[in-house]
Amino acid sequence: QAFFCLLLCIPWGSSCPPSCQCTERAGAKAVLCSSQHLEEIPKDIPRDVVFLKLDANSITRIPSNAFRHLSHLEEIDLSRNAIEKIDRAAFKGVAAGLRTLDLSSNRIRSIPKEALLALNAKLRLANNPWHCECALQEVLWEARLDPDSVQDITCHTAPREEYVGKPLLQVLDAGANFCSVRQRTMDVAMFITMFGWFAMVIVYVICYVRHNREDACKRVDYLKPLPSTQAHAD
């Protein structure tokens, strides 16, 4: 009876991942999985976790809905991993309650802006090999970045060589606008497309007129040898 009572008293989802330590911090559940050689986010994280530390592991990707079942989550530390890819819906389900998200010191070159702009959390994105582009610029202007680490968001690669190695904020303050570059590229592509369609219409009209002219000439040539009605009357 004591055994069954114990089973009933343990809440579902409260088990701790084997490589992690589950504890409490200020009355809230914390799951500590630091430096455990993890290659992916554990699947069996307790649903009532508030603080989640996954730093100093070998995680390479944050898939869609990775934290969706963790409705109480407020802080995620994913720093010092090997993250290269973050899906658009990676933080779906926790966007409203998340207060801090640390993605610093990874291998992130680009990130879908939809993954971060929906968050109210303070973001740490420093020390990643960023490719400076429009999406990163929009994240910098619109997301809640940690002011202490924003200067360490550096252009590892960029459309222009002069930006490489410089903090993104410094590049933007100097007047660069990666979004306008993309807009100009789209405008040029649209112009080329419209010009192609216009050229096709012109060619079609020319062919159509030439074809009708040839048909008219053939009809005239066909009618010339025929005796006229007046000749039959005579």
PDB file of C-alpha atoms in Angstrom:
ATOM      1  CA  GLN A   1       0.000   0.000   0.000  1.00  0.00           C
ATOM      2  CA  ALA A   2       2.820   2.406   0.809  1.00  0.00           C
ATOM      3  CA  PHE A   3       4.361   1.667  -2.598  1.00  0.00           C
ATOM      4  CA  PHE A   4       1.163   2.497  -4.511  1.00  0.00           C
ATOM      5  CA  CYS A   5       0.675   5.601  -2.407  1.00  0.00           C
ATOM      6  CA  LEU A   6       4.177   6.727  -3.352  1.00  0.00           C
ATOM      7  CA  LEU A   7       3.419   6.222  -7.041  1.00  0.00           C
ATOM      8  CA  LEU A   8       0.249   8.282  -6.762  1.00  0.00           C
ATOM      9  CA  CYS A   9       2.054  11.072  -4.953  1.00  0.00           C
ATOM     10  CA  ILE A  10       4.721  11.516  -7.654  1.00  0.00           C
ATOM     11  CA  PRO A  11       3.442  13.964 -10.314  1.00  0.00           C
ATOM     12  CA  TRP A  12       3.635  12.965 -13.966  1.00  0.00           C
ATOM     13  CA  GLY A  13       6.528  14.552 -15.873  1.00  0.00           C
ATOM     14  CA  SER A  14       8.587  15.205 -12.738  1.00  0.00           C
ATOM     15  CA  SER A  15      11.333  12.688 -13.557  1.00  0.00           C
ATOM     16  CA  CYS A  16      14.797  14.073 -14.155  1.00  0.00           C
ATOM     17  CA  PRO A  17      16.847  13.303 -17.305  1.00  0.00           C
ATOM     18  CA  PRO A  18      19.613  10.774 -16.493  1.00  0.00           C
ATOM     19  CA  SER A  19      22.453  13.151 -17.374  1.00  0.00           C
ATOM     20  CA  CYS A  20      20.987  16.141 -15.546  1.00  0.00           C
ATOM     21  CA  GLN A  21      20.503  17.319 -12.011  1.00  0.00           C
ATOM     22  CA  CYS A  22      17.088  18.553 -10.915  1.00  0.00           C
ATOM     23  CA  THR A  23      16.973  20.970  -8.029  1.00  0.00           C
ATOM     24  CA  GLU A  24      15.148  24.056  -6.839  1.00  0.00           C
ATOM     25  CA  ARG A  25      16.182  27.677  -7.051  1.00  0.00           C
ATOM     26  CA  ALA A  26      14.119  30.227  -5.116  1.00  0.00           C
ATOM     27  CA  GLY A  27      11.258  27.758  -4.948  1.00  0.00           C
ATOM     28  CA  ALA A  28      11.280  27.088  -8.710  1.00  0.00           C
ATOM     29  CA  LYS A  29      12.459  23.889 -10.374  1.00  0.00           C
ATOM     30  CA  ALA A  30      15.812  24.055 -12.125  1.00  0.00           C
ATOM     31  CA  VAL A  31      17.233  21.395 -14.469  1.00  0.00           C
ATOM     32  CA  LEU A  32      21.025  21.525 -14.739  1.00  0.00           C
ATOM     33  CA  CYS A  33      22.541  19.659 -17.689  1.00  0.00           C
ATOM     34  CA  SER A  34      25.799  21.567 -18.089  1.00  0.00           C
ATOM     35  CA  SER A  35      28.898  19.827 -19.535  1.00  0.00           C
ATOM     36  CA  GLN A  36      27.228  16.442 -20.068  1.00  0.00           C
ATOM     37  CA  HIS A  37      28.325  15.860 -23.690  1.00  0.00           C
ATOM     38  CA  LEU A  38      24.711  16.107 -24.859  1.00  0.00           C
ATOM     39  CA  GLU A  39      24.246  16.142 -28.645  1.00  0.00           C
ATOM     40  CA  GLU A  40      20.562  17.040 -28.568  1.00  0.00           C
ATOM     41  CA  ILE A  41      18.038  18.555 -26.190  1.00  0.00           C
ATOM     42  CA  PRO A  42      16.776  15.889 -23.730  1.00  0.00           C
ATOM     43  CA  LYS A  43      13.227  14.694 -24.376  1.00  0.00           C
ATOM     44  CA  ASP A  44      12.299  13.951 -20.753  1.00  0.00           C
ATOM     45  CA  ILE A  45      12.721  17.381 -19.147  1.00  0.00           C
ATOM     46  CA  PRO A  46      10.126  17.891 -16.368  1.00  0.00           C
ATOM     47  CA  ARG A  47       7.144  19.967 -17.476  1.00  0.00           C
ATOM     48  CA  ASP A  48       7.330  22.277 -14.468  1.00  0.00           C
ATOM     49  CA  VAL A  49      10.936  23.373 -15.030  1.00  0.00           C
ATOM     50  CA  VAL A  50      11.561  27.122 -14.767  1.00  0.00           C
ATOM     51  CA  PHE A  51      15.354  27.312 -15.216  1.00  0.00           C
ATOM     52  CA  LEU A  52      17.045  25.098 -17.828  1.00  0.00           C
ATOM     53  CA  LYS A  53      20.827  24.986 -18.238  1.00  0.00           C
ATOM     54  CA  LEU A  54      22.128  23.129 -21.296  1.00  0.00           C
ATOM     55  CA  ASP A  55      25.404  25.022 -21.655  1.00  0.00           C
ATOM     56  CA  ALA A  56      28.808  23.536 -22.537  1.00  0.00           C
ATOM     57  CA  ASN A  57      27.467  20.559 -24.486  1.00  0.00           C
ATOM     58  CA  SER A  58      27.627  19.433 -28.128  1.00  0.00           C
ATOM     59  CA  ILE A  59      24.095  20.328 -29.231  1.00  0.00           C
ATOM     60  CA  THR A  60      24.065  21.246 -32.946  1.00  0.00           C
ATOM     61  CA  ARG A  61      20.416  22.062 -33.633  1.00  0.00           C
ATOM     62  CA  ILE A  62      17.298  23.438 -31.958  1.00  0.00           C
ATOM     63  CA  PRO A  63      14.359  21.741 -33.727  1.00  0.00           C
ATOM     64  CA  SER A  64      10.789  22.984 -33.949  1.00  0.00           C
ATOM     65  CA  ASN A  65       8.756  22.711 -30.739  1.00  0.00           C
ATOM     66  CA  ALA A  66      11.853  21.752 -28.751  1.00  0.00           C
ATOM     67  CA  PHE A  67      10.445  23.335 -25.566  1.00  0.00           C
ATOM     68  CA  ARG A  68       6.739  23.483 -26.349  1.00  0.00           C
ATOM     69  CA  HIS A  69       5.672  21.277 -23.427  1.00  0.00           C
ATOM     70  CA  LEU A  70       7.633  23.378 -20.902  1.00  0.00           C
ATOM     71  CA  SER A  71       4.996  26.041 -20.252  1.00  0.00           C
ATOM     72  CA  HIS A  72       6.666  27.333 -17.044  1.00  0.00           C
ATOM     73  CA  LEU A  73      10.063  27.901 -18.625  1.00  0.00           C
ATOM     74  CA  GLU A  74      11.609  31.335 -17.966  1.00  0.00           C
ATOM     75  CA  GLU A  75      15.342  30.907 -18.607  1.00  0.00           C
ATOM     76  CA  ILE A  76      17.271  28.785 -21.129  1.00  0.00           C
ATOM     77  CA  ASP A  77      21.063  28.672 -21.263  1.00  0.00           C
ATOM     78  CA  LEU A  78      22.331  27.124 -24.513  1.00  0.00           C
ATOM     79  CA  SER A  79      25.682  28.890 -24.550  1.00  0.00           C
ATOM     80  CA  ARG A  80      28.968  27.153 -25.454  1.00  0.00           C
ATOM     81  CA  ASN A  81      27.422  24.463 -27.626  1.00  0.00           C
ATOM     82  CA  ALA A  82      27.913  23.689 -31.340  1.00  0.00           C
ATOM     83  CA  ILE A  83      24.532  24.999 -32.507  1.00  0.00           C
ATOM     84  CA  GLU A  84      24.445  25.719 -36.232  1.00  0.00           C
ATOM     85  CA  LYS A  85      20.733  25.535 -37.069  1.00  0.00           C
ATOM     86  CA  ILE A  86      17.675  26.948 -35.318  1.00  0.00           C
ATOM     87  CA  ASP A  87      14.256  26.115 -36.776  1.00  0.00           C
ATOM     88  CA  ARG A  88      11.616  28.818 -37.222  1.00  0.00           C
ATOM     89  CA  ALA A  89       9.360  27.280 -34.562  1.00  0.00           C
ATOM     90  CA  ALA A  90      12.177  26.331 -32.180  1.00  0.00           C
ATOM     91  CA  PHE A  91      10.747  28.340 -29.274  1.00  0.00           C
ATOM     92  CA  LYS A  92       7.076  27.914 -30.067  1.00  0.00           C
ATOM     93  CA  GLY A  93       5.010  27.521 -26.921  1.00  0.00           C
ATOM     94  CA  VAL A  94       7.447  29.311 -24.591  1.00  0.00           C
ATOM     95  CA  ALA A  95       7.685  32.710 -26.303  1.00  0.00           C
ATOM     96  CA  ALA A  96       5.310  34.480 -23.914  1.00  0.00           C
ATOM     97  CA  GLY A  97       6.911  33.406 -20.623  1.00  0.00           C
ATOM     98  CA  LEU A  98      10.593  33.198 -21.523  1.00  0.00           C
ATOM     99  CA  ARG A  99      12.671  35.935 -19.897  1.00  0.00           C
ATOM    100  CA  THR A 100      16.255  34.996 -20.808  1.00  0.00           C
ATOM    101  CA  LEU A 101      17.711  33.048 -23.754  1.00  0.00           C
ATOM    102  CA  ASP A 102      21.476  32.610 -24.016  1.00  0.00           C
ATOM    103  CA  LEU A 103      22.738  31.462 -27.448  1.00  0.00           C
ATOM    104  CA  SER A 104      26.221  32.935 -27.142  1.00  0.00           C
ATOM    105  CA  SER A 105      29.414  31.103 -28.126  1.00  0.00           C
ATOM    106  CA  ASN A 106      27.909  28.720 -30.671  1.00  0.00           C
ATOM    107  CA  ARG A 107      28.368  28.246 -34.429  1.00  0.00           C
ATOM    108  CA  ILE A 108      25.315  30.186 -35.569  1.00  0.00           C
ATOM    109  CA  ARG A 109      25.800  32.002 -38.914  1.00  0.00           C
ATOM    110  CA  SER A 110      22.182  32.903 -39.579  1.00  0.00           C
ATOM    111  CA  ILE A 111      18.850  32.516 -37.868  1.00  0.00           C
ATOM    112  CA  PRO A 112      15.244  32.863 -39.032  1.00  0.00           C
ATOM    113  CA  LYS A 113      14.036  36.164 -37.621  1.00  0.00           C
ATOM    114  CA  GLU A 114      10.661  34.517 -36.884  1.00  0.00           C
ATOM    115  CA  ALA A 115      12.378  32.343 -34.280  1.00  0.00           C
ATOM    116  CA  LEU A 116      13.490  35.322 -32.188  1.00  0.00           C
ATOM    117  CA  LEU A 117      11.226  38.289 -32.914  1.00  0.00           C
ATOM    118  CA  ALA A 118       8.260  36.539 -31.288  1.00  0.00           C
ATOM    119  CA  LEU A 119      10.176  36.316 -27.999  1.00  0.00           C
ATOM    120  CA  ASN A 120       9.972  38.764 -25.125  1.00  0.00           C
ATOM    121  CA  ALA A 121      13.137  37.276 -23.643  1.00  0.00           C
ATOM    122  CA  LYS A 122      16.440  39.070 -23.250  1.00  0.00           C
ATOM    123  CA  LEU A 123      18.760  37.544 -25.874  1.00  0.00           C
ATOM    124  CA  ARG A 124      22.470  36.869 -25.774  1.00  0.00           C
ATOM    125  CA  LEU A 125      23.849  36.239 -29.274  1.00  0.00           C
ATOM    126  CA  ALA A 126      27.510  37.170 -28.860  1.00  0.00           C
ATOM    127  CA  ASN A 127      30.522  35.203 -30.098  1.00  0.00           C
ATOM    128  CA  ASN A 128      28.909  33.442 -33.044  1.00  0.00           C
ATOM    129  CA  PRO A 129      30.295  33.422 -36.618  1.00  0.00           C
ATOM    130  CA  TRP A 130      27.445  35.608 -37.906  1.00  0.00           C
ATOM    131  CA  HIS A 131      26.819  36.329 -41.561  1.00  0.00           C
ATOM    132  CA  CYS A 132      25.633  39.932 -41.497  1.00  0.00           C
ATOM    133  CA  GLU A 133      22.391  40.120 -43.454  1.00  0.00           C
ATOM    134  CA  CYS A 134      18.928  41.662 -43.310  1.00  0.00           C
ATOM    135  CA  ALA A 135      17.430  39.087 -40.913  1.00  0.00           C
ATOM    136  CA  LEU A 136      20.210  39.666 -38.363  1.00  0.00           C
ATOM    137  CA  GLN A 137      19.820  43.427 -38.726  1.00  0.00           C
ATOM    138  CA  GLU A 138      16.081  43.137 -38.013  1.00  0.00           C
ATOM    139  CA  VAL A 139      16.798  41.021 -34.937  1.00  0.00           C
ATOM    140  CA  LEU A 140      19.262  43.636 -33.716  1.00  0.00           C
ATOM    141  CA  TRP A 141      16.753  46.469 -34.093  1.00  0.00           C
ATOM    142  CA  GLU A 142      13.577  44.708 -32.952  1.00  0.00           C
ATOM    143  CA  ALA A 143      14.530  41.984 -30.448  1.00  0.00           C
ATOM    144  CA  ARG A 144      15.433  42.508 -26.776  1.00  0.00           C
ATOM    145  CA  LEU A 145      19.187  42.023 -26.835  1.00  0.00           C
ATOM    146  CA  ASP A 146      21.331  41.950 -23.722  1.00  0.00           C
ATOM    147  CA  PRO A 147      23.033  45.380 -23.787  1.00  0.00           C
ATOM    148  CA  ASP A 148      26.180  43.940 -22.186  1.00  0.00           C
ATOM    149  CA  SER A 149      26.779  41.533 -25.080  1.00  0.00           C
ATOM    150  CA  VAL A 150      25.446  43.385 -28.124  1.00  0.00           C
ATOM    151  CA  GLN A 151      28.917  44.752 -28.980  1.00  0.00           C
ATOM    152  CA  ASP A 152      30.167  41.176 -29.348  1.00  0.00           C
ATOM    153  CA  ILE A 153      27.793  40.395 -32.247  1.00  0.00           C
ATOM    154  CA  THR A 154      30.451  40.539 -34.955  1.00  0.00           C
ATOM    155  CA  CYS A 155      30.309  40.115 -38.733  1.00  0.00           C
ATOM    156  CA  HIS A 156      32.234  36.932 -39.504  1.00  0.00           C
ATOM    157  CA  THR A 157      31.146  37.226 -43.142  1.00  0.00           C
ATOM    158  CA  ALA A 158      29.335  40.050 -44.927  1.00  0.00           C
ATOM    159  CA  PRO A 159      28.361  41.254 -48.427  1.00  0.00           C
ATOM    160  CA  ARG A 160      31.285  43.701 -48.338  1.00  0.00           C
ATOM    161  CA  GLU A 161      34.784  42.830 -47.173  1.00  0.00           C
ATOM    162  CA  GLU A 162      35.124  46.061 -45.190  1.00  0.00           C
ATOM    163  CA  TYR A 163      32.444  44.892 -42.724  1.00  0.00           C
ATOM    164  CA  VAL A 164      34.150  41.603 -41.844  1.00  0.00           C
ATOM    165  CA  GLY A 165      35.477  41.454 -38.289  1.00  0.00           C
ATOM    166  CA  LYS A 166      33.532  44.509 -37.130  1.00  0.00           C
ATOM    167  CA  PRO A 167      30.681  44.593 -34.602  1.00  0.00           C
ATOM    168  CA  LEU A 168      27.342  44.631 -36.414  1.00  0.00           C
ATOM    169  CA  LEU A 169      26.170  47.621 -34.381  1.00  0.00           C
ATOM    170  CA  GLN A 170      29.218  49.604 -35.511  1.00  0.00           C
ATOM    171  CA  VAL A 171      28.598  48.682 -39.151  1.00  0.00           C
ATOM    172  CA  LEU A 172      24.964  49.784 -38.953  1.00  0.00           C
ATOM    173  CA  ASP A 173      25.858  52.997 -37.141  1.00  0.00           C
ATOM    174  CA  ALA A 174      28.234  53.782 -40.025  1.00  0.00           C
ATOM    175  CA  GLY A 175      25.252  53.781 -42.406  1.00  0.00           C
ATOM    176  CA  ALA A 176      25.137  50.229 -43.755  1.00  0.00           C
ATOM    177  CA  ASN A 177      21.689  48.772 -44.427  1.00  0.00           C
ATOM    178  CA  PHE A 178      21.592  45.088 -45.355  1.00  0.00           C
ATOM    179  CA  CYS A 179      17.831  45.169 -45.867  1.00  0.00           C
ATOM    180  CA  SER A 180      18.083  47.866 -48.544  1.00  0.00           C
ATOM    181  CA  VAL A 181      20.649  45.714 -50.360  1.00  0.00           C
ATOM    182  CA  ARG A 182      18.168  42.857 -50.399  1.00  0.00           C
ATOM    183  CA  GLN A 183      15.406  45.207 -51.565  1.00  0.00           C
ATOM    184  CA  ARG A 184      17.553  46.452 -54.448  1.00  0.00           C
ATOM    185  CA  THR A 185      18.320  42.866 -55.399  1.00  0.00           C
ATOM    186  CA  MET A 186      14.615  42.043 -55.411  1.00  0.00           C
ATOM    187  CA  ASP A 187      13.879  45.158 -57.486  1.00  0.00           C
ATOM    188  CA  VAL A 188      16.506  44.186 -60.057  1.00  0.00           C
ATOM    189  CA  ALA A 189      15.130  40.633 -60.205  1.00  0.00           C
ATOM    190  CA  MET A 190      11.606  41.978 -60.678  1.00  0.00           C
ATOM    191  CA  PHE A 191      12.778  44.353 -63.411  1.00  0.00           C
ATOM    192  CA  ILE A 192      14.531  41.520 -65.256  1.00  0.00           C
ATOM    193  CA  THR A 193      11.422  39.358 -64.965  1.00  0.00           C
ATOM    194  CA  MET A 194       9.153  42.116 -66.262  1.00  0.00           C
ATOM    195  CA  PHE A 195      11.567  42.856 -69.104  1.00  0.00           C
ATOM    196  CA  GLY A 196      11.568  39.155 -70.034  1.00  0.00           C
ATOM    197  CA  TRP A 197       7.776  39.029 -70.143  1.00  0.00           C
ATOM    198  CA  PHE A 198       7.644  42.253 -72.169  1.00  0.00           C
ATOM    199  CA  ALA A 199      10.161  40.877 -74.655  1.00  0.00           C
ATOM    200  CA  MET A 200       8.109  37.681 -75.013  1.00  0.00           C
ATOM    201  CA  VAL A 201       4.955  39.708 -75.711  1.00  0.00           C
ATOM    202  CA  ILE A 202       6.765  41.800 -78.355  1.00  0.00           C
ATOM    203  CA  VAL A 203       8.137  38.676 -80.042  1.00  0.00           C
ATOM    204  CA  TYR A 204       4.691  37.092 -80.001  1.00  0.00           C
ATOM    205  CA  VAL A 205       3.083  40.176 -81.564  1.00  0.00           C
ATOM    206  CA  ILE A 206       5.767  40.346 -84.275  1.00  0.00           C
ATOM    207  CA  CYS A 207       5.353  36.656 -85.083  1.00  0.00           C
ATOM    208  CA  TYR A 208       1.574  37.007 -85.105  1.00  0.00           C
ATOM    209  CA  VAL A 209       1.649  39.991 -87.490  1.00  0.00           C
ATOM    210  CA  ARG A 210       4.225  38.317 -89.748  1.00  0.00           C
ATOM    211  CA  HIS A 211       2.184  35.106 -89.815  1.00  0.00           C
ATOM    212  CA  ASN A 212      -1.004  36.980 -90.762  1.00  0.00           C
ATOM    213  CA  ARG A 213       0.850  38.914 -93.462  1.00  0.00           C
ATOM    214  CA  GLU A 214       2.176  35.698 -94.956  1.00  0.00           C
ATOM    215  CA  ASP A 215      -1.321  34.209 -94.934  1.00  0.00           C
ATOM    216  CA  ALA A 216      -2.678  37.320 -96.670  1.00  0.00           C
ATOM    217  CA  CYS A 217       0.026  37.145 -99.342  1.00  0.00           C
ATOM    218  CA  LYS A 218      -0.700  33.475 -99.945  1.00  0.00           C
ATOM    219  CA  ARG A 219      -4.413  34.242-100.281  1.00  0.00           C
ATOM    220  CA  VAL A 220      -3.686  36.995-102.814  1.00  0.00           C
ATOM    221  CA  ASP A 221      -1.350  34.739-104.770  1.00  0.00           C
ATOM    222  CA  TYR A 222      -4.041  32.054-104.776  1.00  0.00           C
ATOM    223  CA  LEU A 223      -6.746  34.380-106.031  1.00  0.00           C
ATOM    224  CA  LYS A 224      -4.701  35.985-108.846  1.00  0.00           C
ATOM    225  CA  PRO A 225      -4.901  33.023-111.312  1.00  0.00           C
ATOM    226  CA  LEU A 226      -8.647  32.636-110.852  1.00  0.00           C
ATOM    227  CA  PRO A 227     -10.902  34.148-113.576  1.00  0.00           C
ATOM    228  CA  SER A 228     -12.884  37.112-112.361  1.00  0.00           C
ATOM    229  CA  THR A 229     -16.672  37.200-112.231  1.00  0.00           C
ATOM    230  CA  GLN A 230     -16.724  39.865-114.941  1.00  0.00           C
ATOM    231  CA  ALA A 231     -14.794  37.621-117.294  1.00  0.00           C
ATOM    232  CA  HIS A 232     -17.418  34.853-116.865  1.00  0.00           C
ATOM    233  CA  ALA A 233     -20.189  37.324-117.637  1.00  0.00           C
ATOM    234  CA  ASP A 234     -18.558  38.310-120.942  1.00  0.00           C
TER     235      ASP A 234
END
